[in-house]
Every structure is written in C-alpha cells, then in structure tokens.
Tab-separated table of C-alpha atoms in Angstrom:
chain	number	residue	atom	x	y	z
F	1	MET	CA	102.314	102.028	114.669
F	2	ASN	CA	102.694	101.009	118.469
F	3	VAL	CA	105.740	102.405	120.052
F	4	MET	CA	106.973	100.366	123.062
F	5	SER	CA	110.045	99.853	125.877
F	6	ASP	CA	111.364	95.915	124.596
F	7	THR	CA	114.612	95.739	126.292
F	8	GLY	CA	116.937	93.041	124.117
F	9	ARG	CA	118.498	90.231	126.063
F	10	SER	CA	121.470	91.952	126.676
F	11	GLY	CA	119.616	94.759	128.172
F	12	VAL	CA	121.583	97.765	126.048
F	13	LEU	CA	118.964	98.184	123.083
F	14	VAL	CA	115.732	99.147	123.650
F	15	LEU	CA	113.208	98.294	120.649
F	16	LYS	CA	110.591	101.472	120.738
F	17	VAL	CA	108.960	100.662	117.221
F	18	ASN	CA	108.491	97.064	115.973
F	19	GLU	CA	106.403	96.698	112.556
F	20	ASP	CA	106.749	94.077	109.801
F	21	ASP	CA	108.782	96.692	107.535
F	22	VAL	CA	109.925	99.248	109.939
F	23	ASN	CA	111.885	99.001	113.385
F	24	THR	CA	113.288	101.539	115.775
F	25	ILE	CA	116.325	100.984	118.091
F	26	LEU	CA	117.717	102.866	120.763
F	27	MET	CA	120.522	102.568	123.193
F	28	ASN	CA	119.536	102.193	127.137
F	29	THR	CA	119.927	104.804	128.985
F	30	ASP	CA	121.249	104.861	132.472
F	31	VAL	CA	122.099	107.511	135.572
F	32	ASN	CA	125.393	109.214	135.836
F	33	CYS	CA	127.246	109.770	139.359
F	34	GLU	CA	125.296	113.257	139.178
F	35	GLY	CA	121.659	111.450	138.559
F	36	LEU	CA	121.538	112.914	135.201
F	37	LEU	CA	119.955	110.661	132.476
F	38	GLN	CA	122.301	109.277	129.991
F	39	TYR	CA	123.237	106.880	127.120
F	40	ALA	CA	124.795	103.857	128.509
F	41	TYR	CA	127.848	103.754	126.161
F	42	GLU	CA	130.058	101.847	128.234
F	43	ASN	CA	127.402	98.977	128.721
F	44	PHE	CA	126.929	99.178	125.308
F	45	ALA	CA	130.527	98.584	124.374
F	46	ASP	CA	130.768	95.550	126.579
F	47	VAL	CA	128.276	93.870	124.696
F	48	PHE	CA	129.715	94.761	121.577
F	49	SER	CA	132.763	92.939	122.389
F	50	GLU	CA	131.441	89.760	123.747
F	51	ASN	CA	129.842	89.292	120.061
F	52	ILE	CA	132.969	89.892	118.316
F	53	LEU	CA	133.945	86.465	119.191
F	54	GLU	CA	130.900	84.703	117.662
F	55	TYR	CA	130.521	87.219	114.697
F	56	ALA	CA	133.661	85.846	113.210
F	57	PHE	CA	133.581	82.781	114.031
F	58	ALA	CA	129.947	81.885	114.564
F	59	TYR	CA	129.093	77.872	115.492
F	60	ALA	CA	133.173	76.959	115.407
F	61	GLU	CA	133.686	74.950	118.188
F	62	ILE	CA	136.794	76.446	120.292
F	63	PRO	CA	138.168	74.537	123.153
F	64	ARG	CA	138.307	76.686	126.313
F	65	ASP	CA	142.018	76.800	126.308
F	66	GLU	CA	142.281	78.390	123.201
F	67	ILE	CA	139.359	81.358	124.072
F	68	THR	CA	141.733	83.864	124.833
F	69	LYS	CA	143.570	83.201	121.647
F	70	LYS	CA	140.226	83.361	119.528
F	71	GLN	CA	139.033	86.509	120.934
F	72	ARG	CA	142.807	88.067	120.183
F	73	GLU	CA	141.823	86.611	116.607
F	74	ALA	CA	138.596	87.621	116.353
F	75	ALA	CA	139.283	91.162	117.183
F	76	LYS	CA	142.386	91.470	114.981
F	77	SER	CA	140.256	89.832	112.127
F	78	LEU	CA	137.592	92.861	112.800
F	79	ILE	CA	139.688	95.767	112.073
F	80	LYS	CA	143.193	96.534	111.478
F	81	LEU	CA	144.158	99.288	113.922
F	82	HIS	CA	145.731	102.954	112.839
F	83	GLU	CA	148.444	104.624	114.002
F	84	VAL	CA	148.370	102.138	117.025
F	85	GLU	CA	150.562	104.160	119.583
F	86	LYS	CA	148.525	107.473	119.176
F	87	LEU	CA	145.624	105.501	119.258
F	88	ARG	CA	146.888	103.710	123.015
F	89	ASP	CA	147.759	107.099	124.129
F	90	TYR	CA	144.141	108.492	123.323
F	91	LEU	CA	142.679	105.038	125.337
F	92	VAL	CA	145.153	104.969	128.186
F	93	ASN	CA	144.656	108.564	128.931
F	94	ASP	CA	141.193	108.583	128.466
F	95	VAL	CA	141.191	111.242	126.043
F	96	PRO	CA	137.573	112.804	125.360
F	97	GLU	CA	136.732	112.090	121.764
F	98	ASP	CA	136.211	115.508	120.814
F	99	GLU	CA	139.786	116.362	121.857
F	100	TRP	CA	141.140	113.260	118.863
F	101	ASP	CA	143.091	114.619	116.015
F	102	LYS	CA	139.923	114.869	113.488
F	103	ASP	CA	141.526	113.473	110.400
F	104	PHE	CA	142.509	110.185	112.761
F	105	LEU	CA	139.286	109.753	114.220
F	106	LYS	CA	137.363	109.971	110.518
F	107	TRP	CA	139.612	107.202	109.540
F	108	TYR	CA	138.274	104.714	112.341
F	109	GLU	CA	134.592	106.432	111.694
F	110	LYS	CA	134.563	105.150	108.100
F	111	LYS	CA	134.887	101.598	109.255
F	112	GLY	CA	131.922	99.292	108.111
F	113	VAL	CA	132.468	96.414	110.690
F	114	PHE	CA	131.117	98.716	113.801
F	115	GLY	CA	127.703	98.618	111.844
F	116	GLU	CA	127.989	94.771	111.009
F	117	VAL	CA	128.197	93.972	114.932
F	118	ILE	CA	125.864	96.158	115.982
F	119	LEU	CA	123.560	94.471	113.056
F	120	HIS	CA	124.637	91.079	114.262
F	121	MET	CA	123.467	92.031	117.889
F	122	ILE	CA	120.326	93.564	116.969
F	123	LEU	CA	119.397	90.056	115.018
F	124	LYS	CA	120.177	87.710	118.128
F	125	GLU	CA	118.370	90.240	120.655
F	126	PHE	CA	115.224	90.897	118.573
F	127	LYS	CA	114.554	88.788	115.548
F	128	ASN	CA	115.823	85.314	117.309
F	129	THR	CA	118.448	84.690	114.930
F	130	ILE	CA	121.947	82.519	114.772
F	131	PRO	CA	124.630	83.245	112.562
F	132	LEU	CA	124.843	80.819	109.496
F	133	ILE	CA	128.685	81.217	108.788
F	134	SER	CA	131.797	82.843	109.927
F	135	LYS	CA	132.332	86.145	108.644
F	136	MET	CA	135.671	85.940	109.061
F	137	TYR	CA	135.214	82.894	106.220
F	138	PHE	CA	132.565	85.050	104.246
F	139	LYS	CA	135.633	87.881	103.572
F	140	ASP	CA	138.777	86.096	102.946
F	141	SER	CA	136.748	84.117	100.263
F	142	PHE	CA	135.892	87.371	98.535
F	143	PRO	CA	138.006	88.767	95.392
F	144	GLN	CA	139.361	91.842	96.474
F	145	GLU	CA	136.634	94.308	94.802
F	146	ALA	CA	133.876	91.927	96.187
F	147	LYS	CA	131.314	92.634	98.917
F	148	GLY	CA	129.285	90.359	100.737
F	149	PHE	CA	126.395	90.605	103.136
F	150	ASP	CA	126.909	92.424	106.262
F	151	ALA	CA	124.661	89.696	108.114
F	152	VAL	CA	124.303	86.147	107.138
F	153	HIS	CA	121.997	84.591	109.533
F	154	VAL	CA	119.058	82.244	110.309
F	155	SER	CA	116.147	82.055	112.071
F	156	SER	CA	116.192	80.068	115.030
F	157	ASP	CA	114.042	77.287	113.291
F	158	GLY	CA	116.095	77.147	110.507
F	159	SER	CA	113.061	78.539	107.945
F	160	THR	CA	114.346	81.757	107.219
F	161	LEU	CA	117.649	83.453	105.382
F	162	TRP	CA	118.449	86.563	106.801
F	163	LEU	CA	120.498	88.580	104.767
F	164	GLY	CA	121.741	91.843	106.081
F	165	GLU	CA	123.023	95.342	104.888
F	166	THR	CA	124.236	98.313	107.083
F	167	LYS	CA	125.016	101.695	107.057
F	168	PHE	CA	126.543	103.510	109.914
F	169	TYR	CA	126.417	107.594	109.156
F	170	LYS	CA	126.543	111.175	110.531
F	171	ALA	CA	123.156	111.500	109.057
F	172	TRP	CA	120.310	109.266	107.651
F	173	LYS	CA	119.510	111.630	104.699
F	174	LYS	CA	122.120	114.516	103.215
F	175	ASN	CA	121.688	116.642	100.215
F	176	GLY	CA	123.917	117.159	97.435
F	177	VAL	CA	126.371	114.797	96.069
F	178	LEU	CA	126.881	112.895	99.699
F	179	LYS	CA	124.161	110.638	100.054
F	180	GLY	CA	122.961	109.323	103.487
F	181	GLY	CA	122.736	105.719	105.070
F	182	ILE	CA	118.889	105.580	103.817
F	183	ASP	CA	119.906	106.071	99.714
F	184	GLU	CA	123.099	103.930	100.061
F	185	LEU	CA	120.521	100.754	101.719
F	186	VAL	CA	118.258	101.529	98.972
F	187	GLU	CA	121.425	101.266	96.281
F	188	ASP	CA	122.701	97.748	98.295
F	189	LEU	CA	119.279	96.448	97.633
F	190	ASN	CA	119.339	97.286	93.923
F	191	LYS	CA	122.606	95.750	93.475
F	192	HIS	CA	122.665	92.730	95.866
F	193	PHE	CA	119.192	91.129	95.827
F	194	ASN	CA	119.377	89.867	91.996
F	195	LYS	CA	119.586	86.561	90.573
F	196	ASP	CA	123.286	87.062	89.519
F	197	TYR	CA	124.357	88.263	92.719
F	198	LEU	CA	122.482	86.021	94.973
F	199	SER	CA	123.810	82.997	93.185
F	200	GLU	CA	127.880	84.273	93.778
F	201	GLN	CA	127.328	84.638	97.329
F	202	PHE	CA	125.013	81.544	97.818
F	203	VAL	CA	128.413	79.588	96.517
F	204	ILE	CA	130.341	81.223	98.891
F	205	ILE	CA	127.936	80.763	102.048
F	206	LYS	CA	127.808	76.781	101.008
F	207	ARG	CA	131.221	76.814	101.268
F	208	GLY	CA	131.568	78.255	104.482
F	209	LEU	CA	128.756	75.534	105.705
F	210	ASP	CA	130.864	72.656	104.409
F	211	ALA	CA	133.911	73.490	106.548
F	212	GLN	CA	131.332	74.269	109.591
F	213	LEU	CA	130.290	71.120	110.746
F	214	SER	CA	128.882	72.079	114.100
F	215	HIS	CA	126.117	74.671	112.767
F	216	PRO	CA	122.658	73.093	114.188
F	217	GLU	CA	120.985	73.845	110.447
F	218	ARG	CA	123.976	73.136	108.091
F	219	GLU	CA	122.589	70.448	106.499
F	220	ARG	CA	119.095	72.124	105.772
F	221	TRP	CA	120.751	74.921	104.336
F	222	VAL	CA	123.734	72.891	102.184
F	223	GLU	CA	120.702	71.319	100.404
F	224	LYS	CA	119.019	74.139	99.923
F	225	LEU	CA	121.748	76.225	98.324
F	226	ASN	CA	122.545	73.079	96.007
F	227	LYS	CA	119.304	73.630	94.122
F	228	PRO	CA	119.194	75.707	91.220
F	229	ILE	CA	118.395	79.608	91.915
F	230	LEU	CA	114.745	80.468	91.433
F	231	LEU	CA	113.945	84.344	92.627
F	232	LYS	CA	110.449	83.308	93.197
F	233	ASP	CA	111.581	80.581	95.300
F	234	ILE	CA	114.390	82.516	97.590
F	235	PHE	CA	112.488	85.408	98.179
F	236	GLN	CA	110.127	83.178	100.013
F	237	CYS	CA	112.604	82.360	102.500
F	238	ILE	CA	114.722	85.412	103.126
F	239	ARG	CA	114.248	88.409	105.243
F	240	ILE	CA	116.249	91.455	104.154
F	241	PRO	CA	117.149	93.961	107.642
F	242	LEU	CA	118.519	97.262	106.568
F	243	LEU	CA	120.211	98.723	109.115
F	244	CYS	CA	120.918	102.520	109.666
F	245	ILE	CA	122.815	103.886	112.233
F	246	TYR	CA	123.072	107.744	112.451
F	247	GLU	CA	123.094	110.922	114.324
F	248	ASP	CA	120.025	112.717	114.786
F	249	ASP	CA	118.154	115.151	117.357
F	250	ILE	CA	115.613	112.764	118.134
F	251	ALA	CA	118.444	110.805	120.437
F	252	SER	CA	119.287	113.887	122.467
F	253	GLU	CA	115.912	115.111	122.732
F	254	TYR	CA	114.833	111.689	124.067
F	255	LEU	CA	116.915	112.057	127.098
F	256	LYS	CA	115.585	115.805	127.593
F	257	VAL	CA	112.006	114.574	128.318
F	258	VAL	CA	110.731	112.637	131.307
F	259	GLU	CA	107.134	112.434	130.573
F	260	GLU	CA	107.106	108.972	128.475
F	261	SER	CA	104.228	109.669	126.209
F	262	VAL	CA	106.341	112.977	124.641
F	263	LYS	CA	109.369	110.559	124.326
F	264	ASN	CA	107.172	108.334	122.242
F	265	ALA	CA	105.596	111.006	120.177
F	266	GLY	CA	108.828	112.065	119.154
F	267	VAL	CA	110.261	108.634	118.136
F	268	TYR	CA	106.801	108.031	116.337
F	269	SER	CA	106.835	110.783	114.281
F	270	HIS	CA	110.745	110.101	113.246
F	271	THR	CA	110.120	106.767	112.535
F	272	VAL	CA	107.529	107.739	110.127
F	273	THR	CA	109.476	110.473	108.550
F	274	VAL	CA	112.220	108.394	107.696
F	275	ARG	CA	110.312	105.167	106.599
F	276	ASP	CA	108.332	107.421	104.264
F	277	TYR	CA	111.704	108.707	102.788
F	278	TYR	CA	112.528	105.278	102.050
F	279	LYS	CA	109.260	104.588	100.395
F	280	GLU	CA	109.687	107.215	97.891
F	281	ILE	CA	113.412	106.333	96.916
F	282	ASN	CA	113.091	102.898	96.982
F	283	THR	CA	113.291	101.818	93.011
F	284	TYR	CA	114.108	97.896	93.796
F	285	PRO	CA	111.991	96.074	91.144
F	286	HIS	CA	111.136	93.353	93.443
F	287	ARG	CA	110.071	95.312	96.595
F	288	ASP	CA	106.463	93.884	96.564
F	289	ARG	CA	107.513	90.326	96.655
F	290	VAL	CA	110.476	90.482	99.054
F	291	GLN	CA	110.126	90.753	103.193
F	292	THR	CA	112.398	93.860	103.907
F	293	VAL	CA	112.988	95.495	107.644
F	294	LEU	CA	114.266	99.132	107.402
F	295	ILE	CA	115.942	99.240	111.139
F	296	LEU	CA	116.916	102.736	111.922
F	297	MET	CA	118.982	103.235	115.313
F	298	PRO	CA	119.096	107.155	116.007
F	299	ILE	CA	122.270	107.819	118.342
F	300	GLU	CA	123.469	110.821	120.346
F	301	ALA	CA	127.069	110.890	118.824
F	302	LYS	CA	128.649	108.539	116.572
F	303	LYS	CA	132.421	109.730	117.340
F	304	LYS	CA	131.576	109.092	121.159
F	305	LEU	CA	130.206	105.467	120.178
F	306	VAL	CA	133.108	104.649	117.617
F	307	LYS	CA	135.306	105.565	120.705
F	308	CYS	CA	133.893	103.153	123.294
F	309	MET	CA	133.871	100.336	120.550
F	310	LEU	CA	137.268	100.935	119.558
F	311	GLU	CA	138.524	100.459	123.324
F	312	LYS	CA	137.231	97.644	123.420
F	313	ILE	CA	138.860	96.174	120.424
F	314	TRP	CA	142.140	97.365	121.242
F	315	HIS	CA	141.973	96.010	124.733
F	316	MET	CA	140.986	92.470	122.907
F	317	GLN	CA	143.731	92.485	120.742
F	318	ASN	CA	146.310	93.077	123.284
F	319	ILE	CA	145.067	90.242	125.683
C-alpha cells in the first residue's frame, strides 16, 4: 500500500492512499493568518457549492441567462433549510459552530445530501467520471419510502457504471446499538446490490436518460438498460464506491506533525485498520464478483464542515 499526495483537480481534496479496494482522502491544508497549518474549510465549501448545480442537473443544457435561477433551484432541491431565521442569524453574524444550538445543528448533521455531493466531487476528481442522470430526477421518481443510489456516474469512456453509497458520521465505528458508517455501508451493499433492487433502479435511471438528450453516453446506457438484468453481466460493468466521511483523531494528528514520513505512517496505519474491519464484517454474497472501493475521508470536525456547506447553500438559495 503506497501513501501519496495526489491533489484533485479542484485543489481541495488530497488522495493519500489509492488502492483498488480502498482509498483514503483528506481535505487539503493551508496556513492561517498566524502562519499555522489548518484544513482549508472555506476553500472546500467553495468547491462544494460549485458542484451543486451539476449534482442536481447532470448534463442538462442551461442557457446562460437562467444559470442564476438554476443555481437557486439546485440549492433548494438539495435541502429544505430548517428554522431559516435562526440559521440566517448564525451565518450573518458568523457564530462559531460550537455556539450553535445543539439540537438545531444536529438536525442538519443528519442530512445525507452533504455526503452525496462530496461523493460526486470525489468521483469526478479522482475516478474521472461524469454524472449519468440528474439527482433531482432520480429522487423525484421514487416512492416516498424508497431510496436510490447516492451517486450514479459513468466512466469518461462510458464503459463502467459507478453506483455509489455514502455515510457521513461522527465516527467510522461505534459499539453498542448505534452502528458506524462502515457497518451501514455493508448493510447498503447487501440491500441494494441484488437483482430485484438493481432492476428497479435501472428502470428509473433509463427514464432519466430518456429525458436527458444531451448526455454523451445516453444511447449506450439506454441500450444496456433495456436488456434483461443478468447479475453476471451487470457485475462486469459496475463499480461500487462506498464513501465513509467521519471524524477521527488521525485528521487532527495529521496537522500536528511536520515530517511527511510521520504523517504518512499514521494515514497508512489508519487505512489498514479500517479496511480490515470492513473486510471482517462484509457479508455481501457477491463480494468476490464485484468491484467495490471503500473510500475513507477522516475529517477534523463534522460540525465545522457542515456549517461551511450550509453557508454556501443558504447563499445560493437567496441569490
């Protein structure tokens, strides 16, 4: 396992471990006014907001004079802001996230769409994918109780369908009744990657493509999705990225050390530990036939990251 520093196209994400079955990604760092190293939260939030439009509309052709309207629509489709006046007060007055009402912030911390947009960013930056259908269409086409994939992308050459799942947690593993992100990703793997569920989702994906004439790989995937669903064939053309974003001391420790070899040793050890746990609990019956990649993103502070993303969404909804 090699540890690297491959910075993504946006410059806000750094791929530290890049193996076929496991990746570890960190937010990029910068120096503050005092010259101290810190995570680049504001830069990350800027790129996050830039990706919301494509996340929502994929390859929709948007006239220039409608971009502002569509940005506002995309932000509103992403999340319904809760207690808007209180949120506005926190953001306008730049109230530190630690001073927010705990129950208020907890409501936002549970929203899975934050992780979905981050997965969208990661796939674009490091896997060279493009979104296949609009996430707005994908969500609106489901019955109320149903859940779709968190990412539906294709490789740039159109040969591989990427169907992703993501969890945004306070920790990657928890004892007792509450399960951590890795546990729930394995549950999703068993629940979503079977013949019945894939058949149902492919119908919805095809409908989305029927309405999306501008996508460069539209015809190829409409033809594939019209064929009978055979797992042995499907498993040959899909990849399953499983993204787990979680608070961990490794992210804080990374900032404290200067020597690159020391930083890399910590990231390596952490990645091995989490990957071994994932393999231990993975009961998916087709695990030897599918290409899964566990994407780990340890972060310093979930509250701080959620606040930065919320600020961008709030501004987009009010432009």
